[in-house]
Amino acid sequence: MRAWSILIFIGYVVFGGVMEFEFTYPEPILGERDGYTTLYMEGGMNMGTPGEPEYPLYCYNIALPPGSEMERVEILEMEVEEIEGKHILYPYQPEMPLTPEYSHSEFVPLKDGFLNRKKPYPEEIIQHVRTGEKGGYPIGTFYICPLRYIPAEGKISVIKRIKVRVHYRENARKVWRKHPRVVNFMAEEVKRLVINPKDVEAYKNALLTAPAGASKLGAGDWEYVIITPPSWRDTWKRLTEWKTRKGVKARCYPTDSIYSNYTGKNNAEKVKNFIIDANNTWGAIWFLIGADLDSIPHVPCYGYVFSIPPQTDKDIAST
């Protein structure tokens, strides 16, 4: 194998925040299947589009300061290693349901003319840059594909080391105060998801001192809330007492109060808005919907699961 380094230096002006990370990748594992070259890299997940080669992807989650939005990921340095020989990479196959009737699927070959392609495949090394949120903590996500494949030449090269700079915009979204219990609980959850867990501790104070949002609830300290019709309240009394004895402060909250005090297109959305309020105001972590569909009807929504032949399920409960 031949190795070389590509150093990329780009001038820029920083208007927001930046973070830099360096990643290394293992040796690819090559194989042969049906006349094609298979390639696997430990820790990666092989993805692709049917009719095009499959390729490894690595997912990275980064904890960002509260209120921030990830904008782009810039490549600073890259060390690439070329794999000897000419190769035709195995085409990605459609996902199949794990049911007996779909156990044998028709092979999907590479698209006509794909092997004439002279541009690297896939085109983008950095893919799917986006920002989500968990418990008030923004999480930026991006993927790196360490594979470089030139179909027309049959050449494969892999990235051995890459250094990137993450650009994020501060104050991109409103930050509301969170209950201390929620801040601490979610911090531990976020730490397990991101590659910079030590930064999460520094973000706590921003969530504890942010402006408080409007609340329809009185003061309280409840960790476990049962949403139930008034007529069912006594049914759940033993559970709330047992939870409280175990050290988890629990209570019931009636659906009629939710429906009369919260806004929403339907009762399910009103319940959702109550849960958000109780999480912020009381520090509620756990919610049990203790009712039947007559009391808290579910809301059908569109759901897509890959299947052959295609099937659409428009009756997946969202509550």
Short mmCIF file of C-alpha atoms in Angstrom, two decimals:
data_model
loop_
_atom_site.label_atom_id
_atom_site.label_comp_id
_atom_site.label_asym_id
_atom_site.label_seq_id
_atom_site.Cartn_x
_atom_site.Cartn_y
_atom_site.Cartn_z
CA MET A 1 0.00 0.00 0.00
CA ARG A 2 1.11 3.56 -0.66
CA ALA A 3 0.44 6.36 1.79
CA TRP A 4 0.57 10.11 1.45
CA SER A 5 -0.61 13.14 3.38
CA ILE A 6 -2.83 15.91 2.11
CA LEU A 7 -2.67 19.13 4.13
CA ILE A 8 -5.51 21.55 3.52
CA PHE A 9 -5.19 25.08 4.90
CA ILE A 10 -8.13 27.41 4.33
CA GLY A 11 -8.36 31.00 5.53
CA TYR A 12 -11.57 31.84 7.39
CA VAL A 13 -13.14 34.29 9.80
CA VAL A 14 -14.84 32.80 12.84
CA PHE A 15 -18.21 34.34 13.62
CA GLY A 16 -19.30 31.62 16.01
CA GLY A 17 -17.58 28.78 17.81
CA VAL A 18 -15.25 26.08 16.55
CA MET A 19 -14.03 22.71 17.79
CA GLU A 20 -11.30 20.53 16.32
CA PHE A 21 -11.19 16.74 16.33
CA GLU A 22 -8.83 14.13 14.94
CA PHE A 23 -9.93 10.62 13.96
CA THR A 24 -7.96 7.55 12.90
CA TYR A 25 -9.29 4.49 11.10
CA PRO A 26 -8.31 0.80 11.09
CA GLU A 27 -7.01 -1.22 8.17
CA PRO A 28 -9.84 -2.20 5.81
CA ILE A 29 -10.79 -5.86 5.62
CA LEU A 30 -11.08 -6.94 1.98
CA GLY A 31 -12.91 -9.98 0.71
CA GLU A 32 -14.49 -11.41 -2.43
CA ARG A 33 -18.14 -12.12 -3.15
CA ASP A 34 -19.78 -12.96 -6.48
CA GLY A 35 -16.82 -11.52 -8.36
CA TYR A 36 -16.86 -8.24 -6.45
CA THR A 37 -14.52 -6.86 -3.80
CA THR A 38 -16.09 -6.46 -0.38
CA LEU A 39 -14.69 -3.91 2.04
CA TYR A 40 -15.35 -3.65 5.76
CA MET A 41 -13.81 -1.36 8.37
CA GLU A 42 -14.15 -2.18 12.06
CA GLY A 43 -16.44 0.23 13.86
CA GLY A 44 -18.04 1.50 10.67
CA MET A 45 -21.42 0.68 9.17
CA ASN A 46 -21.72 -0.18 5.51
CA MET A 47 -24.24 2.04 3.77
CA GLY A 48 -25.13 2.96 0.23
CA THR A 49 -27.77 3.12 -2.48
CA PRO A 50 -28.98 0.00 -4.32
CA GLY A 51 -27.13 -0.24 -7.61
CA GLU A 52 -24.08 1.61 -6.26
CA PRO A 53 -21.15 0.31 -4.17
CA GLU A 54 -21.55 -0.01 -0.43
CA TYR A 55 -19.14 2.02 1.67
CA PRO A 56 -18.27 2.40 5.36
CA LEU A 57 -19.60 5.34 7.38
CA TYR A 58 -18.62 6.50 10.86
CA CYS A 59 -21.07 8.54 12.90
CA TYR A 60 -19.95 11.23 15.35
CA ASN A 61 -22.09 13.08 17.89
CA ILE A 62 -20.78 16.27 19.47
CA ALA A 63 -22.19 18.13 22.46
CA LEU A 64 -22.59 21.81 21.61
CA PRO A 65 -23.16 24.79 23.92
CA PRO A 66 -26.87 25.36 24.68
CA GLY A 67 -28.53 27.43 21.99
CA SER A 68 -25.97 26.48 19.31
CA GLU A 69 -26.45 25.03 15.84
CA MET A 70 -23.79 23.13 13.91
CA GLU A 71 -23.15 24.77 10.53
CA ARG A 72 -20.42 22.83 8.76
CA VAL A 73 -17.46 20.51 9.21
CA GLU A 74 -14.19 21.53 7.59
CA ILE A 75 -11.36 19.13 6.72
CA LEU A 76 -7.99 20.42 7.93
CA GLU A 77 -5.66 17.47 7.38
CA MET A 78 -6.01 14.05 5.81
CA GLU A 79 -3.68 11.06 5.52
CA VAL A 80 -4.72 8.68 2.75
CA GLU A 81 -3.51 5.17 1.91
CA GLU A 82 -4.00 3.54 -1.49
CA ILE A 83 -4.91 -0.14 -1.74
CA GLU A 84 -3.06 -2.06 -4.44
CA GLY A 85 -4.86 -3.64 -7.37
CA LYS A 86 -7.99 -2.94 -9.38
CA HIS A 87 -11.34 -3.51 -7.70
CA ILE A 88 -15.05 -3.51 -8.43
CA LEU A 89 -16.76 -2.89 -5.12
CA TYR A 90 -19.75 -4.96 -4.10
CA PRO A 91 -23.06 -3.19 -4.81
CA TYR A 92 -25.23 -2.20 -1.87
CA GLN A 93 -28.34 -4.36 -1.61
CA PRO A 94 -31.82 -3.26 -0.50
CA GLU A 95 -32.72 -3.88 3.12
CA MET A 96 -34.94 -6.90 3.58
CA PRO A 97 -37.51 -7.66 6.29
CA LEU A 98 -36.50 -10.48 8.64
CA THR A 99 -39.39 -12.71 7.61
CA PRO A 100 -39.29 -16.10 5.82
CA GLU A 101 -41.13 -14.91 2.71
CA TYR A 102 -38.41 -12.32 2.03
CA SER A 103 -35.42 -14.53 2.85
CA HIS A 104 -34.36 -14.74 -0.82
CA SER A 105 -34.11 -11.42 -2.62
CA GLU A 106 -33.12 -10.69 -6.20
CA PHE A 107 -29.55 -9.46 -6.53
CA VAL A 108 -29.22 -5.80 -7.56
CA PRO A 109 -26.08 -5.28 -9.70
CA LEU A 110 -24.23 -2.03 -10.25
CA LYS A 111 -26.06 0.46 -12.43
CA ASP A 112 -25.24 0.51 -16.12
CA GLY A 113 -22.35 2.85 -16.80
CA PHE A 114 -21.37 3.22 -13.16
CA LEU A 115 -17.93 1.75 -13.78
CA ASN A 116 -17.25 4.59 -16.23
CA ARG A 117 -17.43 7.12 -13.43
CA LYS A 118 -14.18 9.08 -13.01
CA LYS A 119 -15.15 11.07 -9.92
CA PRO A 120 -14.48 9.70 -6.43
CA TYR A 121 -17.30 7.71 -4.90
CA PRO A 122 -18.93 8.75 -2.69
CA GLU A 123 -18.40 12.40 -3.58
CA GLU A 124 -18.63 13.75 -0.04
CA ILE A 125 -16.26 12.71 2.76
CA ILE A 126 -18.31 14.64 5.35
CA GLN A 127 -21.99 13.74 5.16
CA HIS A 128 -25.34 14.43 6.85
CA VAL A 129 -24.37 17.41 9.02
CA ARG A 130 -27.26 18.28 11.34
CA THR A 131 -28.20 19.34 14.87
CA GLY A 132 -30.63 17.73 17.29
CA GLU A 133 -31.36 18.23 20.96
CA LYS A 134 -31.72 16.07 24.06
CA GLY A 135 -32.97 17.57 27.30
CA GLY A 136 -31.88 21.06 26.27
CA TYR A 137 -28.39 19.95 25.20
CA PRO A 138 -27.77 20.49 21.45
CA ILE A 139 -26.06 17.55 19.75
CA GLY A 140 -24.36 18.04 16.41
CA THR A 141 -24.10 14.94 14.24
CA PHE A 142 -22.05 14.24 11.14
CA TYR A 143 -20.73 11.20 9.28
CA ILE A 144 -17.32 10.55 7.76
CA CYS A 145 -16.73 8.16 4.88
CA PRO A 146 -13.06 7.07 4.90
CA LEU A 147 -13.36 5.36 1.49
CA ARG A 148 -12.24 6.95 -1.80
CA TYR A 149 -13.14 4.86 -4.87
CA ILE A 150 -12.55 5.72 -8.55
CA PRO A 151 -14.80 3.23 -10.44
CA ALA A 152 -13.30 3.92 -13.90
CA GLU A 153 -9.81 3.08 -12.63
CA GLY A 154 -10.76 0.45 -10.07
CA LYS A 155 -8.68 2.29 -7.49
CA ILE A 156 -9.48 2.23 -3.78
CA SER A 157 -7.90 4.41 -1.14
CA VAL A 158 -8.84 4.83 2.50
CA ILE A 159 -8.37 7.67 4.94
CA LYS A 160 -6.09 6.63 7.79
CA ARG A 161 -6.22 9.88 9.72
CA ILE A 162 -8.33 13.00 9.40
CA LYS A 163 -8.45 16.25 11.34
CA VAL A 164 -11.63 18.31 11.15
CA ARG A 165 -12.89 21.63 12.44
CA VAL A 166 -16.53 21.85 13.47
CA HIS A 167 -18.11 25.26 12.98
CA TYR A 168 -21.20 26.07 15.02
CA ARG A 169 -23.32 29.19 15.39
CA GLU A 170 -23.95 30.38 18.92
CA ASN A 171 -27.32 31.81 20.04
CA ALA A 172 -29.02 30.14 17.09
CA ARG A 173 -32.00 29.00 19.17
CA LYS A 174 -33.76 30.09 22.34
CA VAL A 175 -32.60 28.48 25.58
CA TRP A 176 -35.09 27.96 28.40
CA ARG A 177 -34.31 27.13 31.99
CA LYS A 178 -34.43 23.47 32.94
CA HIS A 179 -35.09 21.89 36.32
CA PRO A 180 -31.82 20.86 38.06
CA ARG A 181 -32.89 17.21 38.11
CA VAL A 182 -33.49 17.25 34.36
CA VAL A 183 -30.19 19.05 33.72
CA ASN A 184 -28.20 16.48 35.70
CA PHE A 185 -30.10 13.43 34.45
CA MET A 186 -29.89 14.44 30.80
CA ALA A 187 -26.22 15.38 31.15
CA GLU A 188 -25.38 11.75 31.92
CA GLU A 189 -27.48 10.57 28.99
CA VAL A 190 -25.79 13.01 26.61
CA LYS A 191 -22.31 12.06 27.83
CA ARG A 192 -22.95 8.50 26.67
CA LEU A 193 -23.82 9.71 23.18
CA VAL A 194 -21.09 12.22 22.36
CA ILE A 195 -17.35 12.12 21.71
CA ASN A 196 -16.68 15.15 23.95
CA PRO A 197 -18.40 14.15 27.23
CA LYS A 198 -16.18 16.40 29.36
CA ASP A 199 -17.67 19.49 27.71
CA VAL A 200 -21.17 18.59 28.89
CA GLU A 201 -20.41 19.59 32.49
CA ALA A 202 -19.51 23.10 31.32
CA TYR A 203 -22.89 23.47 29.62
CA LYS A 204 -25.02 22.76 32.70
CA ASN A 205 -24.92 26.29 34.08
CA ALA A 206 -26.41 27.78 30.91
CA LEU A 207 -29.49 25.55 31.29
CA LEU A 208 -29.81 26.26 35.03
CA THR A 209 -29.63 30.05 34.68
CA ALA A 210 -31.52 30.62 31.41
CA PRO A 211 -34.84 32.54 31.50
CA ALA A 212 -37.76 30.48 32.75
CA GLY A 213 -40.50 29.73 30.27
CA ALA A 214 -44.17 30.34 31.00
CA SER A 215 -45.78 27.53 33.00
CA LYS A 216 -49.37 26.59 33.73
CA LEU A 217 -48.28 24.51 36.73
CA GLY A 218 -47.72 25.51 40.31
CA ALA A 219 -44.50 24.88 42.16
CA GLY A 220 -43.72 21.23 42.75
CA ASP A 221 -41.05 18.56 42.84
CA TRP A 222 -42.33 15.46 41.06
CA GLU A 223 -40.14 12.94 39.31
CA TYR A 224 -42.85 10.50 38.18
CA VAL A 225 -46.24 11.66 36.84
CA ILE A 226 -49.22 9.49 35.93
CA ILE A 227 -51.57 11.08 33.39
CA THR A 228 -55.01 9.63 33.99
CA PRO A 229 -58.74 10.46 33.93
CA PRO A 230 -60.18 11.64 37.29
CA SER A 231 -62.22 8.43 37.57
CA TRP A 232 -59.02 6.34 37.44
CA ARG A 233 -57.15 8.31 40.06
CA ASP A 234 -57.77 5.91 42.95
CA THR A 235 -56.61 3.01 40.75
CA TRP A 236 -53.12 4.49 40.63
CA LYS A 237 -52.93 5.54 44.26
CA ARG A 238 -51.00 2.44 45.37
CA LEU A 239 -48.44 2.90 42.60
CA THR A 240 -47.77 6.55 43.46
CA GLU A 241 -47.42 5.66 47.16
CA TRP A 242 -45.02 2.81 46.39
CA LYS A 243 -42.91 4.97 44.06
CA THR A 244 -42.69 7.70 46.71
CA ARG A 245 -41.63 5.20 49.38
CA LYS A 246 -38.87 4.03 47.01
CA GLY A 247 -37.58 7.60 46.80
CA VAL A 248 -39.23 8.62 43.52
CA LYS A 249 -41.73 11.40 44.16
CA ALA A 250 -44.86 10.46 42.23
CA ARG A 251 -48.31 11.90 41.65
CA CYS A 252 -51.30 11.68 39.32
CA TYR A 253 -52.43 14.51 37.09
CA PRO A 254 -55.98 14.50 35.66
CA THR A 255 -56.65 14.64 31.95
CA ASP A 256 -59.51 17.13 32.34
CA SER A 257 -57.07 19.71 33.74
CA ILE A 258 -54.73 19.10 30.82
CA TYR A 259 -57.47 19.43 28.20
CA SER A 260 -58.82 22.66 29.72
CA ASN A 261 -55.49 24.40 30.40
CA TYR A 262 -53.21 23.46 27.50
CA THR A 263 -53.46 24.34 23.84
CA GLY A 264 -53.10 21.92 20.97
CA LYS A 265 -54.69 20.71 17.76
CA ASN A 266 -56.05 17.69 19.62
CA ASN A 267 -55.95 16.13 23.08
CA ALA A 268 -52.78 14.19 22.31
CA GLU A 269 -50.91 17.42 21.55
CA LYS A 270 -52.26 18.96 24.76
CA VAL A 271 -50.84 16.00 26.68
CA LYS A 272 -47.50 16.52 24.92
CA ASN A 273 -47.45 20.20 25.94
CA PHE A 274 -48.26 19.26 29.53
CA ILE A 275 -45.35 16.80 29.56
CA ILE A 276 -42.98 19.53 28.34
CA ASP A 277 -44.25 21.87 31.06
CA ALA A 278 -44.00 19.26 33.83
CA ASN A 279 -40.49 18.33 32.72
CA ASN A 280 -39.31 21.95 32.89
CA THR A 281 -41.26 23.05 35.98
CA TRP A 282 -41.38 20.00 38.23
CA GLY A 283 -38.35 18.15 36.91
CA ALA A 284 -40.52 15.19 35.93
CA ILE A 285 -38.48 12.50 34.19
CA TRP A 286 -40.95 9.61 33.93
CA PHE A 287 -44.51 9.76 32.61
CA LEU A 288 -47.10 6.99 32.61
CA ILE A 289 -50.23 7.41 30.52
CA GLY A 290 -52.72 5.49 32.63
CA ALA A 291 -55.82 5.44 30.46
CA ASP A 292 -57.52 3.76 27.54
CA LEU A 293 -58.04 5.11 24.03
CA ASP A 294 -61.42 6.57 24.95
CA SER A 295 -59.79 8.83 27.53
CA ILE A 296 -56.53 9.64 25.73
CA PRO A 297 -57.00 8.78 22.05
CA HIS A 298 -53.89 8.13 20.02
CA VAL A 299 -53.12 10.13 16.90
CA PRO A 300 -52.51 8.08 13.73
CA CYS A 301 -49.44 9.17 11.80
CA TYR A 302 -47.62 8.15 8.65
CA GLY A 303 -44.98 5.49 9.15
CA TYR A 304 -42.63 4.03 6.54
CA VAL A 305 -40.78 0.77 6.96
CA PHE A 306 -38.86 -0.61 4.00
CA SER A 307 -40.65 -3.62 2.58
CA ILE A 308 -41.09 -5.51 -0.68
CA PRO A 309 -43.70 -4.96 -1.94
CA PRO A 310 -43.93 -1.46 -0.38
CA GLN A 311 -46.39 -1.18 2.49
CA THR A 312 -47.70 1.91 4.24
CA ASP A 313 -48.97 1.87 7.82
CA LYS A 314 -51.05 4.97 8.61
CA ASP A 315 -52.17 3.80 12.03
CA ILE A 316 -49.03 4.00 14.18
CA ALA A 317 -49.79 5.51 17.58
CA SER A 318 -47.88 8.69 18.40
CA THR A 319 -48.80 8.73 22.11
#
